[in-house]
Short mmCIF file of C-alpha atoms (C1' of nucleotides) in Angstrom, two decimals:
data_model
loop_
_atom_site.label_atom_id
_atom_site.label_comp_id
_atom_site.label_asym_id
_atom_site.label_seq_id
_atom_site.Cartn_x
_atom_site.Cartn_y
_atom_site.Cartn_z
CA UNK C 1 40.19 9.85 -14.84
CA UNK C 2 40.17 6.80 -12.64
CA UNK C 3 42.62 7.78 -10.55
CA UNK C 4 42.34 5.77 -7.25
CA UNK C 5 43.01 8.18 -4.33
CA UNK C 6 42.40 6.62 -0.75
CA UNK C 7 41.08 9.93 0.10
CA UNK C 8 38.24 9.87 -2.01
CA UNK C 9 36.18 7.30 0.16
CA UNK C 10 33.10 8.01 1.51
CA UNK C 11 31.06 6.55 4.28
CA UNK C 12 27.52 5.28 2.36
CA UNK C 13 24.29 5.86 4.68
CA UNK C 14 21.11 4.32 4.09
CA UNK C 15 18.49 6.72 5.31
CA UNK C 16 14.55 5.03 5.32
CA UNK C 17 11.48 7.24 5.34
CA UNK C 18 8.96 5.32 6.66
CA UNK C 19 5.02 6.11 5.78
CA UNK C 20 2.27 3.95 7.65
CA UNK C 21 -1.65 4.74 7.55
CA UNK C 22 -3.44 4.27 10.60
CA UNK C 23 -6.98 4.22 8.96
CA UNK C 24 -7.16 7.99 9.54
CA UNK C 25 -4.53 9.35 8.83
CA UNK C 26 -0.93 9.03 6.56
CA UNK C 27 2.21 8.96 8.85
CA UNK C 28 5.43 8.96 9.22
CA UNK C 29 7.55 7.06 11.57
CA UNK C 30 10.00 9.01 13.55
CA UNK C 31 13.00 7.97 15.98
CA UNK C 32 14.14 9.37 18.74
CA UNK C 33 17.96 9.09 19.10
CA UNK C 34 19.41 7.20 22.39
CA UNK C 35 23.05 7.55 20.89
CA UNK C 36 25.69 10.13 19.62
CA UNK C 37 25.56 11.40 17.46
CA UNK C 38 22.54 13.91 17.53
CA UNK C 39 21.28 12.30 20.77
CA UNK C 40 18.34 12.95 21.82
CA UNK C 41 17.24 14.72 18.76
CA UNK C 42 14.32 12.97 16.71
CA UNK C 43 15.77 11.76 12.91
CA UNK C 44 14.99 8.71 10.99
CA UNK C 45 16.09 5.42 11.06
CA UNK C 46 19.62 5.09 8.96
CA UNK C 47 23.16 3.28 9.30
CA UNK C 48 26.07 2.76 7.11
CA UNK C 49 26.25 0.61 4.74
CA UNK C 50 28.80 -2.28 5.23
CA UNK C 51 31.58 -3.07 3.00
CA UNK C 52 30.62 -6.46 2.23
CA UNK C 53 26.87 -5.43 1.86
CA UNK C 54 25.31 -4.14 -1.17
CA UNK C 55 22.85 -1.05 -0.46
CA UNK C 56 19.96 -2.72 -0.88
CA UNK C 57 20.84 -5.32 1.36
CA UNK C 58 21.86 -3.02 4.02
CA UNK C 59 17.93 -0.76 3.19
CA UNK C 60 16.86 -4.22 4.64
CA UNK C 61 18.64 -4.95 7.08
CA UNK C 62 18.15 -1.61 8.77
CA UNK C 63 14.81 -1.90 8.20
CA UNK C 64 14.44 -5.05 10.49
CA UNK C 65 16.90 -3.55 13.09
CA UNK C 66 14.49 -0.89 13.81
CA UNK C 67 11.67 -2.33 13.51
CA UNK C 68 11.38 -6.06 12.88
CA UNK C 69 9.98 -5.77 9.82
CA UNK C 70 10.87 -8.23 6.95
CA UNK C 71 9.26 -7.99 3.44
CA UNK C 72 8.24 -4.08 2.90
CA UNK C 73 7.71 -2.59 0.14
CA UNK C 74 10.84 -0.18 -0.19
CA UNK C 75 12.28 1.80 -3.00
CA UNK C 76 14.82 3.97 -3.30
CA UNK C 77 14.00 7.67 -3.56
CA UNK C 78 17.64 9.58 -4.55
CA UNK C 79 20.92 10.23 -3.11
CA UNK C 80 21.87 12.92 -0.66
CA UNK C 81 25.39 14.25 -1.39
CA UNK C 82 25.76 17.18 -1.12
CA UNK C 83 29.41 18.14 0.75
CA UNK C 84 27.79 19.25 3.94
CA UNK C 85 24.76 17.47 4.55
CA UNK C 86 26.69 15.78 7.99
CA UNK C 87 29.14 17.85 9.58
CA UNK C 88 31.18 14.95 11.28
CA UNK C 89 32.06 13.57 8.21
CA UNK C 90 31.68 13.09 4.70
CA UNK C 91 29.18 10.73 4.44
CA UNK C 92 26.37 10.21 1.17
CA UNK C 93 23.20 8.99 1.71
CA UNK C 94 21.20 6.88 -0.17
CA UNK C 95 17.20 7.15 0.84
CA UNK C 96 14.64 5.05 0.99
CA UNK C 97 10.94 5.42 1.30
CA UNK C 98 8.88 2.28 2.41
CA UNK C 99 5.27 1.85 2.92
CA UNK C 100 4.59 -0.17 5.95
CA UNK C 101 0.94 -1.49 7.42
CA UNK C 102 0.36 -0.10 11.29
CA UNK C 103 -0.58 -2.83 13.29
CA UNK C 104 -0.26 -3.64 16.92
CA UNK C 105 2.66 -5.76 16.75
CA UNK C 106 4.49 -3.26 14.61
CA UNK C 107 3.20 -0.18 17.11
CA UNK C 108 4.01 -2.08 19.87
CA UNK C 109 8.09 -2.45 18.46
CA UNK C 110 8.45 0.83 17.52
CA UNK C 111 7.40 2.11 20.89
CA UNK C 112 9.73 -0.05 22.52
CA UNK C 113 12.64 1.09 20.14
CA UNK C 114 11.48 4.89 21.12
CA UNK C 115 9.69 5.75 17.30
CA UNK C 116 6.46 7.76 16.94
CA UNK C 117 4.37 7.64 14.48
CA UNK C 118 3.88 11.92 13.48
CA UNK C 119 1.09 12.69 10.71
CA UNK C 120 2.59 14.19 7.71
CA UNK C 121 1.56 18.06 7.67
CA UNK C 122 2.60 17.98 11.14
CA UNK C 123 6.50 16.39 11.00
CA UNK C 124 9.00 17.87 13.73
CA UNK C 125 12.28 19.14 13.40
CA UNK C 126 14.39 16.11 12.32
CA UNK C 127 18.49 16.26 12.08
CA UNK C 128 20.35 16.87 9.09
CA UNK C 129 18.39 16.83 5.97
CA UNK C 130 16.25 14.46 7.42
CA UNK C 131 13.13 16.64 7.08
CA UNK C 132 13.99 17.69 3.06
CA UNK C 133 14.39 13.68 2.58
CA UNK C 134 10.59 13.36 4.30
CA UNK C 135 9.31 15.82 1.75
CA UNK C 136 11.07 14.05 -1.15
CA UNK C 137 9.30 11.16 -0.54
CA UNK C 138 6.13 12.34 0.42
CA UNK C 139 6.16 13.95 -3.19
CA UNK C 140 7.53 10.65 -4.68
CA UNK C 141 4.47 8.76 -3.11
CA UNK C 142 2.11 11.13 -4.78
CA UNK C 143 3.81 10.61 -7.84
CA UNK C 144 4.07 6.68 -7.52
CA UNK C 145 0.51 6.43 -6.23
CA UNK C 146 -1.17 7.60 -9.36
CA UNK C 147 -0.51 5.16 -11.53
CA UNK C 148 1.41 2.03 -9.34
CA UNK C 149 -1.44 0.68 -6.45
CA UNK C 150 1.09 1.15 -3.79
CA UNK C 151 -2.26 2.32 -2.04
CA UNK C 152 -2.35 -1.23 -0.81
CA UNK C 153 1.10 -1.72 1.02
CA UNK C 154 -0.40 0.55 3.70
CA UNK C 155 -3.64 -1.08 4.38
CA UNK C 156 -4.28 -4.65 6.42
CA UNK C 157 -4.00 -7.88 4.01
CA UNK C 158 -8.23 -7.34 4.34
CA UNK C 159 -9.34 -4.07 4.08
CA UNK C 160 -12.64 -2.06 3.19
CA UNK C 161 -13.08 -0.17 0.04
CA UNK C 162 -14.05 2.86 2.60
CA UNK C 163 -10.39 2.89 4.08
CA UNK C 164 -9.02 2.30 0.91
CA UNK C 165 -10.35 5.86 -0.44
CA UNK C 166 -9.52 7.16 3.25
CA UNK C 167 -6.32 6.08 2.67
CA UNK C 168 -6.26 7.72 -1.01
CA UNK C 169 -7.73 11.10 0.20
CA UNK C 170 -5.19 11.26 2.87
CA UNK C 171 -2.27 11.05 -0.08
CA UNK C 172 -3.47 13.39 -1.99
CA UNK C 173 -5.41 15.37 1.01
CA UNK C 174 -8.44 16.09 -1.00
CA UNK C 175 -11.49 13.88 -0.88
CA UNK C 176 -13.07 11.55 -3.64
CA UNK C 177 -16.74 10.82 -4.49
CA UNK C 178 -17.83 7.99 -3.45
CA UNK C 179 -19.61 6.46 -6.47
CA UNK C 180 -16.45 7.37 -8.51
CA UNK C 181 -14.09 5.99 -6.27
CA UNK C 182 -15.57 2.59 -6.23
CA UNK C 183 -16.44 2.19 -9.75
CA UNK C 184 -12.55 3.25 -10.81
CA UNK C 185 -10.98 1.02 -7.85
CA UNK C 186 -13.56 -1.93 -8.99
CA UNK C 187 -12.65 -1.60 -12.47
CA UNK C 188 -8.51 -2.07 -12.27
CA UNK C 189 -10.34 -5.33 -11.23
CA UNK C 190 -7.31 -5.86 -8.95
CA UNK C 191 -8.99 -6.86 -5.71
CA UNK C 192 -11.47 -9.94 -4.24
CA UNK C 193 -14.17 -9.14 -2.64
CA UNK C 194 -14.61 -11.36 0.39
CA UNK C 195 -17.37 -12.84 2.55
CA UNK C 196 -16.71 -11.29 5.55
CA UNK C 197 -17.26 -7.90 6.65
CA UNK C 198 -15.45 -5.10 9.03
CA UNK C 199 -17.98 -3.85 11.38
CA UNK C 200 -15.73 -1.79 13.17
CA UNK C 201 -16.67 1.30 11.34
CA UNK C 202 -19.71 0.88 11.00
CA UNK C 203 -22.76 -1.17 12.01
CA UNK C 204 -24.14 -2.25 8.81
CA UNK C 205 -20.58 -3.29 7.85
CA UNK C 206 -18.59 -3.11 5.06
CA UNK C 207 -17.25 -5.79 2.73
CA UNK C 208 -13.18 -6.76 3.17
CA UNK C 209 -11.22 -7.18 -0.12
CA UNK C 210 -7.92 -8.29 -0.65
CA UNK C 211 -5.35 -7.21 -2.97
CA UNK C 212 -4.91 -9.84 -6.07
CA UNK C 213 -1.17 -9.59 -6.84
CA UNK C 214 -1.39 -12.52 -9.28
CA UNK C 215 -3.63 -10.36 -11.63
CA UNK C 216 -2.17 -7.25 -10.98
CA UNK C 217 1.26 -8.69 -11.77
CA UNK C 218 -0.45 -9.42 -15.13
CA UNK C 219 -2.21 -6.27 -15.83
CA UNK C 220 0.95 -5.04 -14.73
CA UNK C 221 3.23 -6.81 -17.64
CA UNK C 222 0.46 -6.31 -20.77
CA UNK C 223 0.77 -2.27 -19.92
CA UNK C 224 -2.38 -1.49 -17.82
CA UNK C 225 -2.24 1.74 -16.06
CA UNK C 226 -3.25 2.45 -12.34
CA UNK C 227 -4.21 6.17 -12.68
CA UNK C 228 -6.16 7.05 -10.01
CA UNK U 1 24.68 1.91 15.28
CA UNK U 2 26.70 4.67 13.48
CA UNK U 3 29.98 2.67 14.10
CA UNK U 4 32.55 4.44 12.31
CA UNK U 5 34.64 1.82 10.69
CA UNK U 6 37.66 3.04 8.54
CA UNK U 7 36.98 -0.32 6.71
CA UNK U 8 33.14 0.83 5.45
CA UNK U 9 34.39 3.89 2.91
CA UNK U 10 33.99 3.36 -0.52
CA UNK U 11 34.57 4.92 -3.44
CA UNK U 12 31.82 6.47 -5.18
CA UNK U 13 31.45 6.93 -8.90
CA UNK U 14 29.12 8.62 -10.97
CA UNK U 15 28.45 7.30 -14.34
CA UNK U 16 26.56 9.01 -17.11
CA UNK U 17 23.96 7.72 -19.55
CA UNK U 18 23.63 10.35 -22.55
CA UNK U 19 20.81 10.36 -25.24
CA UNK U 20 20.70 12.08 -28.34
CA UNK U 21 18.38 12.36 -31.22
CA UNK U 22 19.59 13.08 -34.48
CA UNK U 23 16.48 13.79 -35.79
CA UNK U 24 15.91 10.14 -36.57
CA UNK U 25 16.76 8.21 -33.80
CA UNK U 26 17.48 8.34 -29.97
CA UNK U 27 20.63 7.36 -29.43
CA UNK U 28 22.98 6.74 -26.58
CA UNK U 29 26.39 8.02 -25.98
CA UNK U 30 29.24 5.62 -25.54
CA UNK U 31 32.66 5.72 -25.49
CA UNK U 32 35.96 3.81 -26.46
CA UNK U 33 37.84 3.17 -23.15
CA UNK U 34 41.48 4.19 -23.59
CA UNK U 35 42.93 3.90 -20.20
CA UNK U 36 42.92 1.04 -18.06
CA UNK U 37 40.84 -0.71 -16.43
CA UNK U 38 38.61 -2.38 -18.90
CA UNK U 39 41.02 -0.55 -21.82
CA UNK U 40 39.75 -0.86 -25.14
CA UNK U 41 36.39 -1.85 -23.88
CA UNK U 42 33.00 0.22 -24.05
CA UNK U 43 31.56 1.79 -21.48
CA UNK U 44 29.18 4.92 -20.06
CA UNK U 45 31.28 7.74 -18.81
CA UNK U 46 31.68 8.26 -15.36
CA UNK U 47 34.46 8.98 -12.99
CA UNK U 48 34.51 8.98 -8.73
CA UNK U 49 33.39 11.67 -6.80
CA UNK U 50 35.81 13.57 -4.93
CA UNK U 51 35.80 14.14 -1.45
CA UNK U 52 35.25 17.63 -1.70
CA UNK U 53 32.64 17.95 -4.13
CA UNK U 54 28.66 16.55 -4.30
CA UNK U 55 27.02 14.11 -6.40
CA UNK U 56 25.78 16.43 -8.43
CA UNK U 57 28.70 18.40 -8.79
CA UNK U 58 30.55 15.39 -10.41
CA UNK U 59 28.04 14.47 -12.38
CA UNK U 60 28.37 18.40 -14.08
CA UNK U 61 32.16 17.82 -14.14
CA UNK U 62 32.28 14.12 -15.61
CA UNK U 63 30.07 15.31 -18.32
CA UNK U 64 31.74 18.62 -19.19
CA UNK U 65 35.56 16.43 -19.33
CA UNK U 66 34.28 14.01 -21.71
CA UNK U 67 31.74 16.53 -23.94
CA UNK U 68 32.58 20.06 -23.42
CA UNK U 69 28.81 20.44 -22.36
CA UNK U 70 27.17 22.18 -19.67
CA UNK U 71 24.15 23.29 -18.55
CA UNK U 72 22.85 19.86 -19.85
CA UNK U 73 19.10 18.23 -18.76
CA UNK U 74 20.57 15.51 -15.96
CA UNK U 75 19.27 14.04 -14.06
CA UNK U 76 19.76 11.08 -11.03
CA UNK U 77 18.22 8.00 -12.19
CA UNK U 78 19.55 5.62 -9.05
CA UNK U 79 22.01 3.93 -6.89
CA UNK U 80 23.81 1.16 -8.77
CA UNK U 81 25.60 -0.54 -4.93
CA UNK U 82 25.69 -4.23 -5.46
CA UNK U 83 29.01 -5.30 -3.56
CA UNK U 84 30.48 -7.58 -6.79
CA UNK U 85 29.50 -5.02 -8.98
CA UNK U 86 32.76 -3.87 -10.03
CA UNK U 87 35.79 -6.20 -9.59
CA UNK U 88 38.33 -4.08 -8.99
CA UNK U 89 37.06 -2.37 -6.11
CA UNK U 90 34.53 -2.14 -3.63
CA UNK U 91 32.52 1.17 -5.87
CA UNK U 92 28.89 1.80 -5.48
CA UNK U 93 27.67 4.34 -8.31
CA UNK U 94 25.01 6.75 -8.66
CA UNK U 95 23.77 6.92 -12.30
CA UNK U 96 22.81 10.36 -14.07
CA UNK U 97 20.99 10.64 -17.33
CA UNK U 98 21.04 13.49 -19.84
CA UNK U 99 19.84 14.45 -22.46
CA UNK U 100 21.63 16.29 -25.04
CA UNK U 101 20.73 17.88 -28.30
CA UNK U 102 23.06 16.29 -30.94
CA UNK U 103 24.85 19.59 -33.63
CA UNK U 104 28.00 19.76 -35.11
CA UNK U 105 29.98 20.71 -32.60
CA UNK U 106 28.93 18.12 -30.24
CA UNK U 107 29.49 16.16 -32.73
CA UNK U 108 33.02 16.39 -33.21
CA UNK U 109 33.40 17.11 -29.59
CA UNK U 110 32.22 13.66 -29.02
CA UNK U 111 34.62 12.11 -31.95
CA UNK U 112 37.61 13.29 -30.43
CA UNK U 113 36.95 11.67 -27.12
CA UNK U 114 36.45 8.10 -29.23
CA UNK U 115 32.95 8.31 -28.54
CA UNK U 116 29.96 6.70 -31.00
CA UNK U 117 26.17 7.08 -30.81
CA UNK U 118 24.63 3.60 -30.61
CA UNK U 119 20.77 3.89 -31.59
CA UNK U 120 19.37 2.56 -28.02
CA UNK U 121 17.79 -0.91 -29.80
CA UNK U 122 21.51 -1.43 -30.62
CA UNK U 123 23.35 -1.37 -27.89
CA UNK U 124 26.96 -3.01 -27.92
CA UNK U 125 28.31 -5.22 -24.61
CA UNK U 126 29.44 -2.33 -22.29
CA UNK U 127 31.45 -3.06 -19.18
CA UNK U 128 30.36 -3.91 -15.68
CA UNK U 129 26.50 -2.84 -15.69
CA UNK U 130 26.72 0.10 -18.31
CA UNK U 131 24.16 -2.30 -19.51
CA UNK U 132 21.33 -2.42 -17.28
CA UNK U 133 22.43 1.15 -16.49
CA UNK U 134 21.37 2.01 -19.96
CA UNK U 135 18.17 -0.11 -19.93
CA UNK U 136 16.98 1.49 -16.39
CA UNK U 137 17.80 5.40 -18.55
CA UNK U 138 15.61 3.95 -21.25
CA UNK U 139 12.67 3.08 -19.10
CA UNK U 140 12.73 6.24 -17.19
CA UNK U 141 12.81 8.46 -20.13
CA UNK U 142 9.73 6.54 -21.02
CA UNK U 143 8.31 7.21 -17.85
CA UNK U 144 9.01 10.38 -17.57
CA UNK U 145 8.39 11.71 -21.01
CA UNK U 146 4.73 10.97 -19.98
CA UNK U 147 4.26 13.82 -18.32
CA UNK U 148 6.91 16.03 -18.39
CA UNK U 149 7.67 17.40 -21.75
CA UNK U 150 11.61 16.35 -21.77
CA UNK U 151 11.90 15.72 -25.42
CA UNK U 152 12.26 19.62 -26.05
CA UNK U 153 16.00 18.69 -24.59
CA UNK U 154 16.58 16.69 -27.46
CA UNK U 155 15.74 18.88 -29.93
CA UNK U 156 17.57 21.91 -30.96
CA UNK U 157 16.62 25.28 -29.79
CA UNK U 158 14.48 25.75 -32.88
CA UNK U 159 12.44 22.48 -34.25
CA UNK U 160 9.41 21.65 -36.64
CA UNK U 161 6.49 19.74 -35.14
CA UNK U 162 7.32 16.29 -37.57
CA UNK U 163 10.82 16.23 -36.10
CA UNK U 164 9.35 16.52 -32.65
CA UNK U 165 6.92 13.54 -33.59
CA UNK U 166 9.75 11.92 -34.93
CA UNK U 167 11.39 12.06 -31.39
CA UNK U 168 8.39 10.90 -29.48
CA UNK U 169 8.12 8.08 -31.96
CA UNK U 170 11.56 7.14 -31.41
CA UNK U 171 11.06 7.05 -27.49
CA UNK U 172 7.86 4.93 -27.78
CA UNK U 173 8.88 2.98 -30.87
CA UNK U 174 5.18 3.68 -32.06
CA UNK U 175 3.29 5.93 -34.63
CA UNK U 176 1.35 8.92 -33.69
CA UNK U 177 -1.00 9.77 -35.97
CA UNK U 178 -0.29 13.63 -37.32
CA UNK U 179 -3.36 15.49 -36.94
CA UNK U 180 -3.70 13.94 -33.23
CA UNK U 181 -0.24 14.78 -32.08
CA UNK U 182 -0.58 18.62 -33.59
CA UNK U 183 -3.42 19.21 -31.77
CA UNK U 184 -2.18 17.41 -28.50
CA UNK U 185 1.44 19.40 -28.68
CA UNK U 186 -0.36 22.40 -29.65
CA UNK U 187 -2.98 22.21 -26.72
CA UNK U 188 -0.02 22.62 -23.81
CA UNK U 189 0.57 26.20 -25.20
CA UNK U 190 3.78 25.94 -24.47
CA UNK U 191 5.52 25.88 -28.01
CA UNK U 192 5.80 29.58 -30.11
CA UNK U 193 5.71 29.47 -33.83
CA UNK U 194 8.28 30.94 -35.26
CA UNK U 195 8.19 33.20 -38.99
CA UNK U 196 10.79 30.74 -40.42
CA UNK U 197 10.94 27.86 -42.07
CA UNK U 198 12.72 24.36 -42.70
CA UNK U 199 13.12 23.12 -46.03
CA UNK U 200 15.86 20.78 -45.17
CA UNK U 201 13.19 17.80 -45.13
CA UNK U 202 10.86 18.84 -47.63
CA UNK U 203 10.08 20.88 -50.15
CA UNK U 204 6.92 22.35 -48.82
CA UNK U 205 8.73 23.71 -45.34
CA UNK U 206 7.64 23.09 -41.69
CA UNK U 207 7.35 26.00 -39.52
CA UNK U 208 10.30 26.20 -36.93
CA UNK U 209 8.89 26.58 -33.28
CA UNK U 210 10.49 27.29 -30.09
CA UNK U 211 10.21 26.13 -26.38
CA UNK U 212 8.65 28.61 -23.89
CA UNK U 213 10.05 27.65 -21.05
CA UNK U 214 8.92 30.86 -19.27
CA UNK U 215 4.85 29.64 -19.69
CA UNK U 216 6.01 25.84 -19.19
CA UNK U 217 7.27 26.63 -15.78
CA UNK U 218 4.30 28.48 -15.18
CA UNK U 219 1.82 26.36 -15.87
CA UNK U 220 3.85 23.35 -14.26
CA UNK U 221 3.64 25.76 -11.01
CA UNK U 222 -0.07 25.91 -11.32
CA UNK U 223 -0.43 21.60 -11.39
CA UNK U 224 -0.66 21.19 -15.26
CA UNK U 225 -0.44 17.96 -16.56
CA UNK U 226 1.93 17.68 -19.93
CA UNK U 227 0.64 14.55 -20.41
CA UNK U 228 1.15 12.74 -24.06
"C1'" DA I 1 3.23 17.28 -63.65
"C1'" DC I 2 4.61 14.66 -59.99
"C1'" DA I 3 6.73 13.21 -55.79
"C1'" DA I 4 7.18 14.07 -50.99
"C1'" DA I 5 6.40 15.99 -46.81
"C1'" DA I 6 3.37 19.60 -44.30
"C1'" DG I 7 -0.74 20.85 -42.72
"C1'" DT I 8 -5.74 20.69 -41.62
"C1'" DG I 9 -11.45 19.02 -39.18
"C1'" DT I 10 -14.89 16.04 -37.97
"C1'" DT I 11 -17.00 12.20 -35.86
"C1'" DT I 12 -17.42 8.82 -32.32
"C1'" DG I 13 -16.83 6.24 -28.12
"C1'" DG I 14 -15.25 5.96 -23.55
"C1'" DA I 15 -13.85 7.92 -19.33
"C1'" DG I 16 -14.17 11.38 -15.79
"C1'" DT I 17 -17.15 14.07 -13.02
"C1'" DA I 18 -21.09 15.64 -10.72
"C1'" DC I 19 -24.81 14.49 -8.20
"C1'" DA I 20 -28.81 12.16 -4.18
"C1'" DC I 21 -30.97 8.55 -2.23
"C1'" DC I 22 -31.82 3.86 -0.01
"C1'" DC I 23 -29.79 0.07 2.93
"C1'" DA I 24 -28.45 -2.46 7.06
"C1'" DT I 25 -27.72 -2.53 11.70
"C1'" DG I 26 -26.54 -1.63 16.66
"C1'" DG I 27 -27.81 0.92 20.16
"C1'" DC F 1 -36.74 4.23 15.63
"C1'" DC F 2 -32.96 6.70 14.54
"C1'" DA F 3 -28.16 7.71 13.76
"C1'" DT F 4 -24.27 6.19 11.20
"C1'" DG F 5 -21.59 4.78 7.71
"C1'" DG F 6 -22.11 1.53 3.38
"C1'" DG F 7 -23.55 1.02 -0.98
"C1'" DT F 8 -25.65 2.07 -5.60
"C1'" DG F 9 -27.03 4.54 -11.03
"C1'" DT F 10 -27.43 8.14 -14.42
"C1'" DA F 11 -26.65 12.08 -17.25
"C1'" DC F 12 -23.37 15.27 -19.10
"C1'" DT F 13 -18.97 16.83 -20.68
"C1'" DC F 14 -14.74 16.46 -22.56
"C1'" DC F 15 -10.84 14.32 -24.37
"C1'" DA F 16 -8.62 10.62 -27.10
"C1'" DA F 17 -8.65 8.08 -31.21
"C1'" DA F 18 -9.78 7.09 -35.83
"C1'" DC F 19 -9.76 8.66 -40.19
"C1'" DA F 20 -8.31 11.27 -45.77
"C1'" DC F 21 -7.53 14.89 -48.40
"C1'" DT F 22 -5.36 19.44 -49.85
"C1'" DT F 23 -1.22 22.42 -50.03
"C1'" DT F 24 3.34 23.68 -51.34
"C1'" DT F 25 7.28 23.57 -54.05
"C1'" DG F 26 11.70 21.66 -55.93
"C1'" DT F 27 12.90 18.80 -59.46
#
DNA sequence: ACAAAAGTGTTTGGAGTACACCCATGG
DNA sequence: CCATGGGTGTACTCCAAACACTTTTGT
């Protein structure tokens, strides 16, 4: 074993499926390709990973060349590697699935960097195993989402307790009572309820919460559980 | 983008974090390093990937070389890519637990090779971050143990329902209380009694069951919920 | 007969689920 | 004044948790 053999290098991808929520809907964010390889086809953002970079750092770093986006909650989802996944070369990839929160300054940069945002029972074609690595971590979010709030990486820093269980029914794409919803959300007692109100929706208004990491980080560490 | 750069290969590695339970205890796998690097030290097993074969592929190999096992519960747990995290070499690794049900043959299989089962809240100093690799396996297992019913791996082919409590006790480090757990395991349908008995722990007898995984995988594909 | 593990039922509290109406407001 | 989405309470069911004694049999 441990026989070093030059030829047994690989080229390392990082590979980043990117969800956002729009207040309607879940989506995911899709490139279109202005280079070779693949141009013009639609795939997800990706790059190798440097030599001198570990893969995390290089998750980021992709991350912010695409998009601008610093501090996202990302995670690593699995490794691709199987021989012929990319028939240039032998290449691994190591995906990641972030959560990001759609705003205009975000939709404006992806625009400009030719990304749309496609809802997720309705993603196109994508190269390689692009599409199987969407599906991966559509099923890892469901997964995740049932007992970690990620629920709150994809709303606005305020949000309403009405998108919140939009936001919910769209992961799971079934809907929630009301009543229920609250009372389970309120009782994690993991969000503030604020003074202002979103009247966007609606004219009466609804309250805005935010998300309290401080307590959650302590629920979090004496073994609460999130199960939605 | 998707420069190719001769200088960005690396090797990639696939190390292996085994547990056993020998009716007792869960234990972890590790073995006496007898070649060099890091000879005489302790470590996971693992080996790189080779350019012609998957991830997953050398993850079946590696284990099979050092245990004679196939056919083995593995699975990826994640990308282990820091750039200093081997010295030697610029390696990232993809980690793979198993589980593995601990006999006689294994046993001696496992001898041969200079490898020793540690009980996991006794693990020796193992090189590089066989460590932390072993600490991330634990917490999964956890995790996933939850609601998958993964302990059946452990166990031989036929097993008594106190030596499957046993297990579960060993993975939470807590006590189940008898009558609760019977009813619990019992409730998934997914365990046949057998006519025999085992009298190796008592005089009484426990009734040997088996695994089902024909009605397990069909009532996983219908959305049940093995959770314990 | 006794030690040692296997096996068995019942009660209780809390959580999930189902369900329908009033509130506030802008237009 | 009415249409629209926001917000609230209760009853029922079911599952999890707590809890103690009897059975079997080798020694």
């Amino acid at each position: 074993m441990d026989i070093y053999n030059e030829k047994d290098k690989f080229y390392v991808a990082v590979d980043c499926i990117i969800f956002g929520f729009d207040n309607q809907k879940l989506k995911l964010l899709v490139f279109d390709r202005r280079i070779d390889p693949f141009k013009d086809s639609l795939s997800l953002i990706g790059s190798f990973v440097k030599i001198g970079e570990s893969v995390s750092d290089a998750a980021i770093r992709i991350l912010k060349d695409f998009t601008g986006l610093e501090n996202v909650y990302m995670k690593e989802l699995k490794t691709y590697g199987s021989v012929d996944r990319d028939p240039g070369y032998r290449c691994i990839s190591v995906a990641q699935y972030a959560l990001i929160r759609i705003d205009n300054a975000i939709k404006k940069i992806v625009e400009e960097k030719g990304a749309r945002w496609y809802e997720i029972d309705n993603i196109p074609n994508l190269i390689l195993d692009h599409n199987q690595m969407s599906i991966d971590a559509l099923k890892r979010i469901e997964e995740v989402a049932r007992y970690k709030p990620i629920g709150f990486e994809l709303l606005p820093k305020k949000f309403t307790i009405p998108k919140l269980q939009t936001l919910y029914e769209a992961i799971y794409r079934r809907k929630f009572d009301t009543r229920n919803f609250r009372k389970k959300i309120l009782s994690f007692d993991v969000i503030i309820k604020l003074d202002e109100k979103d009247r966007t929706t609606s004219k009466k208004g609804a309250y805005l919460y935010k998300f309290d990491y401080k307590r959650y980080r302590e629920l979090q560490e004496s073994g609460y559980n999130f199960e939605i």
